[in-house]
Coordinates of C-alpha atoms and ligand atoms in Angstrom, one line a residue:
M1 CA -12.2 3.8 -9.9
T2 CA -9.2 5.7 -11.1
A3 CA -7.8 5.1 -14.6
R4 CA -4.2 5.8 -13.5
N5 CA -2.0 2.7 -12.9
T6 CA -1.4 3.3 -9.2
T7 CA -1.2 1.1 -6.2
Q8 CA -4.6 2.3 -5.2
S9 CA -6.2 1.5 -8.6
A10 CA -4.6 -2.0 -8.5
Y11 CA -5.8 -2.5 -4.9
E12 CA -9.4 -1.5 -5.9
I13 CA -9.4 -4.0 -8.8
F14 CA -8.1 -6.8 -6.5
L15 CA -10.5 -5.9 -3.8
N16 CA -13.5 -5.7 -6.1
A17 CA -12.7 -9.1 -7.5
A18 CA -12.4 -10.6 -4.0
C19 CA -15.6 -9.1 -2.9
D20 CA -17.4 -10.4 -6.0
R21 CA -16.1 -13.9 -5.3
L22 CA -17.1 -13.7 -1.7
G23 CA -20.5 -12.2 -2.5
Y24 CA -20.0 -9.0 -0.5
S25 CA -22.2 -6.0 -1.0
K26 CA -21.3 -2.7 -2.7
S27 CA -21.2 -1.0 0.6
T28 CA -18.6 -3.4 1.9
I29 CA -16.5 -2.7 -1.1
S30 CA -16.7 1.0 -0.6
L31 CA -15.9 0.7 3.1
L32 CA -12.8 -1.3 2.3
S33 CA -11.8 1.0 -0.6
L34 CA -11.9 4.1 1.5
A35 CA -9.5 5.1 4.3
A36 CA -10.8 5.9 7.8
L37 CA -8.6 9.0 8.1
E38 CA -6.3 10.9 5.7
M39 CA -3.9 13.5 6.9
K40 CA -1.8 16.0 4.9
V41 CA 0.5 18.5 6.5
E42 CA 2.9 21.0 5.2
I43 CA 6.3 20.9 7.0
P44 CA 8.5 24.0 6.7
I45 CA 12.2 23.6 7.5
I46 CA 15.3 25.8 7.2
R47 CA 17.7 24.1 4.9
D48 CA 21.5 24.0 5.8
N49 CA 22.0 26.8 3.3
G50 CA 19.6 29.1 5.3
E51 CA 16.7 28.9 2.8
L52 CA 13.2 27.9 3.7
A53 CA 11.8 24.7 2.1
V54 CA 8.3 23.3 2.6
F55 CA 7.6 19.5 2.3
S56 CA 4.2 17.8 2.1
G57 CA 3.7 14.9 4.6
Y58 CA 0.9 12.4 4.6
R59 CA -0.4 9.7 6.9
V60 CA -3.3 7.5 6.0
Q61 CA -5.1 5.2 8.4
H62 CA -7.0 2.8 6.3
Q63 CA -8.6 0.3 8.8
N64 CA -8.3 -0.4 12.5
V65 CA -11.1 -2.9 13.1
R66 CA -8.6 -5.7 13.8
G67 CA -6.1 -3.6 15.7
P68 CA -4.2 -0.3 15.6
C69 CA -3.2 0.9 12.1
K70 CA 0.3 -0.3 11.2
G71 CA 2.6 0.6 8.4
G72 CA 5.7 2.3 7.2
L73 CA 6.7 5.9 6.6
R74 CA 8.2 6.5 3.1
Y75 CA 10.6 9.3 2.1
H76 CA 10.5 9.6 -1.7
P77 CA 9.8 12.2 -4.4
N78 CA 6.8 10.2 -5.7
V79 CA 4.9 10.2 -2.4
D80 CA 1.4 11.6 -2.8
I81 CA -1.9 11.0 -1.1
E82 CA -3.2 8.5 -3.7
E83 CA 0.0 6.4 -3.4
V84 CA 0.0 6.5 0.4
R85 CA -3.7 5.5 0.4
G86 CA -3.0 2.5 -1.8
L87 CA -0.1 1.4 0.3
A88 CA -2.2 1.9 3.5
S89 CA -4.9 -0.4 2.1
L90 CA -2.4 -3.1 1.3
M91 CA -1.2 -3.0 4.9
T92 CA -4.7 -3.8 6.1
M93 CA -4.7 -6.8 3.9
K94 CA -1.2 -7.8 4.8
T95 CA -1.8 -7.7 8.6
A96 CA -5.1 -9.6 8.1
L97 CA -3.5 -12.3 5.9
V98 CA -0.7 -13.1 8.4
D99 CA -3.4 -12.8 11.1
I100 CA -1.7 -10.4 13.5
P101 CA -3.9 -8.0 15.6
L102 CA -3.2 -4.8 13.7
G103 CA -4.8 -2.8 11.0
G104 CA -3.4 -0.9 8.0
G105 CA -1.8 2.5 7.6
K106 CA 1.0 4.2 5.7
G107 CA 2.7 7.6 5.6
G108 CA 5.2 9.5 3.6
I109 CA 6.9 12.7 3.0
C110 CA 7.4 13.9 -0.6
C111 CA 11.2 14.6 -0.6
N112 CA 14.4 13.1 -1.9
P113 CA 16.2 11.9 1.3
R114 CA 19.5 11.6 -0.7
E115 CA 19.5 15.4 -1.2
L116 CA 18.9 16.2 2.5
S117 CA 21.5 16.3 5.2
T118 CA 21.1 14.2 8.4
R119 CA 20.2 17.4 10.3
E120 CA 17.6 18.3 7.7
L121 CA 16.1 14.8 7.8
E122 CA 16.0 14.9 11.6
V123 CA 14.2 18.3 11.7
L124 CA 11.8 17.2 9.0
T125 CA 11.0 14.0 10.9
R126 CA 10.5 15.7 14.3
K127 CA 8.3 18.4 12.8
F128 CA 6.2 15.8 11.1
V129 CA 5.6 14.0 14.4
K130 CA 4.8 17.4 16.1
R131 CA 2.1 17.9 13.4
I132 CA 0.4 14.5 13.6
H133 CA 1.2 13.2 17.2
R134 CA -2.4 13.4 18.3
E135 CA -3.4 10.7 15.8
I136 CA -0.6 8.2 16.2
G137 CA 0.6 6.0 19.1
P138 CA 0.8 2.5 20.4
N139 CA -3.0 2.0 20.4
S140 CA -3.9 4.0 17.3
D141 CA -1.3 4.1 14.6
I142 CA 2.3 2.7 14.7
M143 CA 4.8 3.8 12.1
A144 CA 7.8 1.8 10.8
P145 CA 10.6 2.1 8.2
D146 CA 9.8 2.0 4.4
V147 CA 11.5 3.2 1.3
G148 CA 13.9 6.0 2.1
T149 CA 13.6 5.7 5.9
N150 CA 15.5 3.5 8.4
A151 CA 16.0 2.8 12.1
Q152 CA 17.5 6.2 12.7
V153 CA 14.4 7.9 11.4
M154 CA 12.3 5.7 13.7
G155 CA 14.6 6.7 16.6
W156 CA 13.8 10.4 16.0
I157 CA 10.1 9.6 15.9
H158 CA 10.4 7.7 19.2
S159 CA 12.2 10.5 20.8
E160 CA 9.8 13.2 19.6
Y161 CA 6.7 11.2 20.5
S162 CA 8.2 10.3 23.9
A163 CA 9.0 14.0 24.6
I164 CA 5.2 14.6 24.4
Y165 CA 3.7 11.5 26.0
G166 CA 6.5 10.1 28.1
H167 CA 8.7 7.1 27.2
S168 CA 6.6 5.2 24.6
P169 CA 8.7 2.7 22.7
A170 CA 5.6 0.9 21.3
A171 CA 4.6 4.0 19.4
V172 CA 6.9 3.2 16.5
T173 CA 8.7 0.0 15.3
G174 CA 11.9 -0.6 13.4
K175 CA 13.8 1.4 16.0
P176 CA 17.5 1.0 16.8
L177 CA 18.1 -1.8 19.2
A178 CA 19.3 0.7 21.8
L179 CA 15.9 2.3 21.9
G180 CA 13.8 -0.9 22.2
G181 CA 14.1 -2.2 18.6
S182 CA 13.7 -5.9 18.1
A183 CA 16.4 -8.4 17.2
G184 CA 15.9 -9.5 13.6
R185 CA 13.7 -6.5 12.6
E186 CA 16.2 -5.1 10.1
K187 CA 16.6 -8.2 8.0
A188 CA 12.9 -9.3 8.6
T189 CA 11.4 -8.4 5.2
G190 CA 14.2 -10.0 3.1
Y191 CA 14.5 -12.9 5.5
G192 CA 10.8 -13.4 5.3
I193 CA 11.0 -13.6 1.5
G194 CA 13.3 -16.6 2.0
I195 CA 10.8 -18.3 4.3
V196 CA 8.0 -17.8 1.8
M197 CA 10.2 -18.9 -1.0
K198 CA 11.0 -22.1 0.9
A199 CA 7.3 -22.8 1.6
Y200 CA 6.5 -22.2 -2.1
A201 CA 9.3 -24.6 -3.2
E202 CA 8.2 -27.3 -0.8
R203 CA 4.6 -27.0 -1.8
Y204 CA 5.1 -27.0 -5.6
D205 CA 8.1 -29.3 -5.6
A206 CA 10.4 -26.7 -7.1
P207 CA 14.1 -27.3 -6.6
L208 CA 15.8 -24.4 -4.9
N209 CA 19.4 -25.5 -5.1
G210 CA 20.9 -23.8 -8.2
A211 CA 17.6 -22.1 -9.2
T212 CA 18.4 -18.7 -10.6
V213 CA 17.0 -15.4 -9.3
A214 CA 17.1 -11.8 -10.4
I215 CA 16.5 -9.2 -7.7
Q216 CA 15.6 -5.6 -8.4
G217 CA 16.7 -3.4 -5.4
F218 CA 19.7 -3.6 -3.2
G219 CA 18.3 -1.7 -0.2
N220 CA 17.2 -3.2 3.0
V221 CA 14.7 -5.6 1.4
G222 CA 16.7 -6.6 -1.7
F223 CA 19.9 -7.1 0.1
H224 CA 18.5 -9.3 2.9
A225 CA 16.4 -11.2 0.3
A226 CA 19.6 -11.9 -1.7
K227 CA 21.3 -13.2 1.4
A228 CA 18.3 -15.3 2.4
L229 CA 17.8 -16.8 -1.1
S230 CA 21.5 -17.5 -1.5
D231 CA 21.5 -19.3 1.9
L232 CA 18.8 -21.5 0.4
G233 CA 21.2 -22.5 -2.3
M234 CA 19.7 -20.3 -5.0
K235 CA 22.0 -18.5 -7.5
I236 CA 21.5 -14.7 -7.7
V237 CA 22.3 -13.8 -11.3
A238 CA 21.3 -10.1 -11.4
V239 CA 20.9 -7.3 -8.8
S240 CA 20.2 -3.6 -9.1
D241 CA 19.8 -0.5 -7.2
A242 CA 18.1 2.8 -8.2
R243 CA 21.1 3.8 -10.4
S244 CA 23.0 0.7 -11.4
S245 CA 22.3 -2.9 -12.4
V246 CA 24.7 -5.9 -12.8
Y247 CA 24.6 -9.5 -14.1
R248 CA 26.8 -12.5 -13.7
E249 CA 25.7 -15.8 -15.2
G250 CA 27.5 -17.9 -12.5
G251 CA 26.0 -15.9 -9.7
V252 CA 26.9 -12.5 -8.3
D253 CA 29.4 -11.9 -5.5
L254 CA 27.1 -10.4 -2.8
S255 CA 29.8 -9.3 -0.4
A256 CA 31.8 -7.7 -3.2
L257 CA 28.7 -5.8 -4.4
A258 CA 27.7 -4.7 -0.8
K259 CA 31.3 -3.4 -0.3
Q260 CA 31.2 -1.6 -3.6
K261 CA 27.8 0.0 -2.8
S262 CA 28.9 1.2 0.6
E263 CA 32.2 2.6 -0.7
R264 CA 31.1 4.0 -4.1
G265 CA 27.3 4.2 -3.9
L266 CA 27.0 2.1 -7.1
L267 CA 27.0 -1.7 -7.9
T268 CA 28.9 -1.4 -11.2
D269 CA 32.6 -2.0 -11.8
V270 CA 33.0 -5.1 -9.6
E271 CA 35.3 -7.5 -11.5
G272 CA 33.5 -10.3 -13.4
H273 CA 30.1 -8.6 -13.3
E274 CA 28.4 -7.2 -16.5
T275 CA 26.7 -3.8 -16.3
L276 CA 23.1 -3.9 -17.4
E277 CA 20.9 -1.0 -18.7
A278 CA 18.6 0.3 -16.0
G279 CA 15.5 -2.0 -15.7
R280 CA 17.0 -4.9 -17.7
E281 CA 17.4 -6.9 -14.5
L282 CA 13.7 -7.6 -14.7
E283 CA 14.1 -9.2 -18.1
V284 CA 17.1 -11.5 -17.7
E285 CA 16.9 -15.2 -18.1
C286 CA 16.1 -16.6 -14.6
D287 CA 13.7 -18.9 -12.7
Y288 CA 12.6 -16.4 -10.1
L289 CA 12.3 -12.6 -10.2
V290 CA 12.1 -10.6 -7.0
P291 CA 11.1 -6.9 -7.6
A292 CA 12.1 -5.5 -4.3
A293 CA 12.4 -1.8 -4.9
M294 CA 9.5 0.4 -6.1
G295 CA 5.8 -0.1 -7.1
G296 CA 4.5 -0.3 -10.6
V297 CA 7.7 -1.6 -12.3
I298 CA 6.1 -4.6 -14.1
T299 CA 3.5 -3.1 -16.4
A300 CA 1.6 -4.0 -19.6
E301 CA 4.6 -2.7 -21.5
N302 CA 7.2 -5.1 -20.1
A303 CA 5.1 -8.0 -18.8
D304 CA 5.8 -10.1 -22.0
K305 CA 9.6 -9.6 -21.6
I306 CA 9.7 -11.2 -18.1
K307 CA 11.4 -14.6 -18.5
A308 CA 11.1 -15.8 -14.9
R309 CA 8.3 -18.3 -14.3
T310 CA 7.7 -17.0 -10.8
V311 CA 7.6 -13.4 -9.6
I312 CA 8.0 -12.9 -5.8
E313 CA 6.8 -9.4 -4.9
G314 CA 9.4 -8.1 -2.5
A315 CA 8.2 -4.5 -3.0
N316 CA 4.6 -3.3 -2.4
G317 CA 2.7 -3.2 -5.6
P318 CA 5.5 -3.9 -8.1
V319 CA 3.1 -5.6 -10.6
T320 CA 0.3 -3.4 -12.0
S321 CA -3.2 -4.9 -12.3
D322 CA -2.8 -5.1 -16.2
A323 CA 0.6 -6.8 -15.9
D324 CA -0.9 -9.2 -13.3
R325 CA -3.4 -10.4 -15.8
L326 CA -0.9 -10.6 -18.6
L327 CA 1.6 -12.6 -16.5
R328 CA -1.2 -15.0 -15.4
D329 CA -2.2 -15.5 -19.1
R330 CA 1.4 -16.5 -19.8
G331 CA 1.4 -18.9 -16.9
V332 CA 3.8 -16.9 -14.8
T333 CA 3.0 -17.3 -11.0
V334 CA 3.0 -14.2 -8.9
V335 CA 3.6 -14.6 -5.1
P336 CA 1.8 -11.4 -3.9
D337 CA 3.3 -8.7 -1.8
I338 CA 0.9 -9.1 1.1
L339 CA 2.3 -12.5 1.6
A340 CA 5.9 -12.3 0.2
N341 CA 7.0 -9.1 2.0
S342 CA 5.0 -9.5 5.2
G343 CA 8.0 -10.5 7.3
G344 CA 8.7 -6.8 8.1
V345 CA 5.4 -6.1 9.6
V346 CA 5.3 -9.4 11.5
V347 CA 8.6 -8.6 13.2
S348 CA 7.3 -5.0 13.8
Y349 CA 4.4 -6.7 15.6
F350 CA 6.9 -8.7 17.7
E351 CA 8.7 -5.4 18.5
W352 CA 5.4 -3.8 19.6
V353 CA 4.5 -6.8 21.8
Q354 CA 8.0 -6.7 23.4
N355 CA 7.8 -3.0 24.0
L356 CA 4.3 -3.2 25.6
Q357 CA 5.6 -6.0 27.9
R358 CA 9.0 -4.3 28.5
V359 CA 10.8 -7.5 27.5
A360 CA 13.4 -8.4 24.7
W361 CA 13.2 -11.6 22.8
P362 CA 16.4 -13.3 21.6
L363 CA 16.9 -13.5 17.8
E364 CA 16.2 -17.3 17.7
R365 CA 12.7 -16.6 19.1
V366 CA 12.0 -13.9 16.6
D367 CA 13.2 -16.0 13.7
D368 CA 11.2 -19.1 14.9
E369 CA 8.0 -17.2 15.5
L370 CA 8.4 -15.4 12.1
T371 CA 8.9 -18.7 10.4
R372 CA 5.9 -20.2 12.0
I373 CA 3.6 -17.3 11.1
L374 CA 4.8 -16.9 7.5
S375 CA 4.8 -20.6 6.8
N376 CA 1.2 -20.9 8.1
A377 CA 0.1 -17.9 6.0
A378 CA 1.7 -19.3 2.9
Q379 CA 0.1 -22.7 3.4
Q380 CA -3.3 -21.1 3.9
V381 CA -2.8 -19.2 0.6
F382 CA -1.6 -22.3 -1.3
N383 CA -4.5 -24.4 0.1
H384 CA -7.1 -21.8 -0.7
A385 CA -5.8 -21.3 -4.2
A386 CA -5.8 -25.1 -4.8
Q387 CA -9.3 -25.5 -3.4
K388 CA -10.9 -22.7 -5.3
G389 CA -8.8 -22.8 -8.5
L390 CA -7.4 -19.3 -7.9
D391 CA -4.1 -17.6 -8.5
L392 CA -2.1 -16.8 -5.4
R393 CA -3.0 -13.1 -5.2
S394 CA -6.7 -13.8 -5.5
A395 CA -6.4 -16.5 -2.8
A396 CA -4.5 -14.1 -0.5
F397 CA -7.0 -11.3 -1.0
D398 CA -10.0 -13.6 -0.4
I399 CA -8.5 -14.8 3.0
A400 CA -7.5 -11.2 4.0
V401 CA -10.7 -9.5 2.9
S402 CA -12.9 -12.1 4.6
R403 CA -11.0 -11.7 7.9
V404 CA -11.5 -7.9 7.9
K405 CA -15.2 -8.4 7.0
E406 CA -15.7 -10.8 9.8
A407 CA -14.2 -8.3 12.3
L408 CA -16.4 -5.6 10.9
D409 CA -19.5 -7.8 11.2
V410 CA -18.9 -8.7 14.8
T411 CA -18.1 -5.1 15.6
G412 CA -21.6 -4.3 14.5
I413 CA -21.0 -2.3 11.4
Ligands
LIG501 N1 7.1 -0.8 5.4 C1 6.9 -2.2 5.6 C2 5.8 -2.8 4.8 O1 5.4 -2.3 3.8 C3 6.8 -2.6 7.1 C4 5.7 -2.0 7.8 C5 5.7 -2.2 9.3 O2 6.6 -2.8 9.8 O3 4.8 -1.6 10.0 O4 5.3 -3.9 5.1

């Protein structure tokens, strides 16, 4: 086990605890800790200024016993093999928890997409696909958007893959609608946070109307989560992006902030909103906290400063394993990532199904099926936690790990 506080080290701690509770052998633990396939490729591109630059790209396929590997592709300077491995493992547990016939994978390119032009990003993406195309595809490993990537990047992947194998929309999800993307995919992760929030509030009799929320992140997940939660009547008191953070006691003005962000690239200087120091949005007075940006942001150092009574993990791995324990000791409930943010991969699954069948579902169908799947998964987690006296993450891991183990057993491993 690694000493560093990474997504992989947290995953191993949660996995080990689940396997202990379930009475699984050491060999099962090591099988589920390890990835089935790890790829690292070097991608040279000519920058717009004529200079050569080389970027490292990764794709990890963790498990495919329940279905093809599934998971996002991340463009961020912190991408490395260990982080991608941890994120791929979480995808195995996420797809198992919501019980869709897919496994877990994740990829990334270590780069800062803000510093690359559209042309440079396109070349980088297409070259990455050229390097790994033999290992990906509709029946083996299906990529999707993640931090720093979007529908446009998925469109390039689709185009490059299809140039080799013929039109293959099911090889990648989160595509633009014009290329076979699904209605409702873009908002799915944030919208799903709203569905899980509602299920949580109903189960634990927590009033949503007027409850206060702070959200870290105003990208695809944070923005759509803010919309979904305010549609539930909740009051968003703080939001942030990578460079700015704002607070308003009476509730922020989401459309004014979205306008400011698209025009000026920052959330600050909107009338009536107070600017906060970076990271302070995690510590404001509120009922719910939704870290929806990067991993490892709630740590042993700041866990005691969190005032929210419930943390909903919009990002993957935002709470380190040490912080998870400290929050639990303080009676703070954590709704784990593999449940809270699973709306994205569920609608990716719908997109894959639609592409394989060459059909397109209307938005109402996508939203209804998503609500059914997420509400079921949430109820299963809440029931299991109540029956076994577990916190929600442990309950979610127990359900997910036992589903993967059952599939391994009947496969004959
Ligand atoms: N990147 C998202 C996640 O972490 C979505 C993955 C997908 O749609 O395959 O869940």
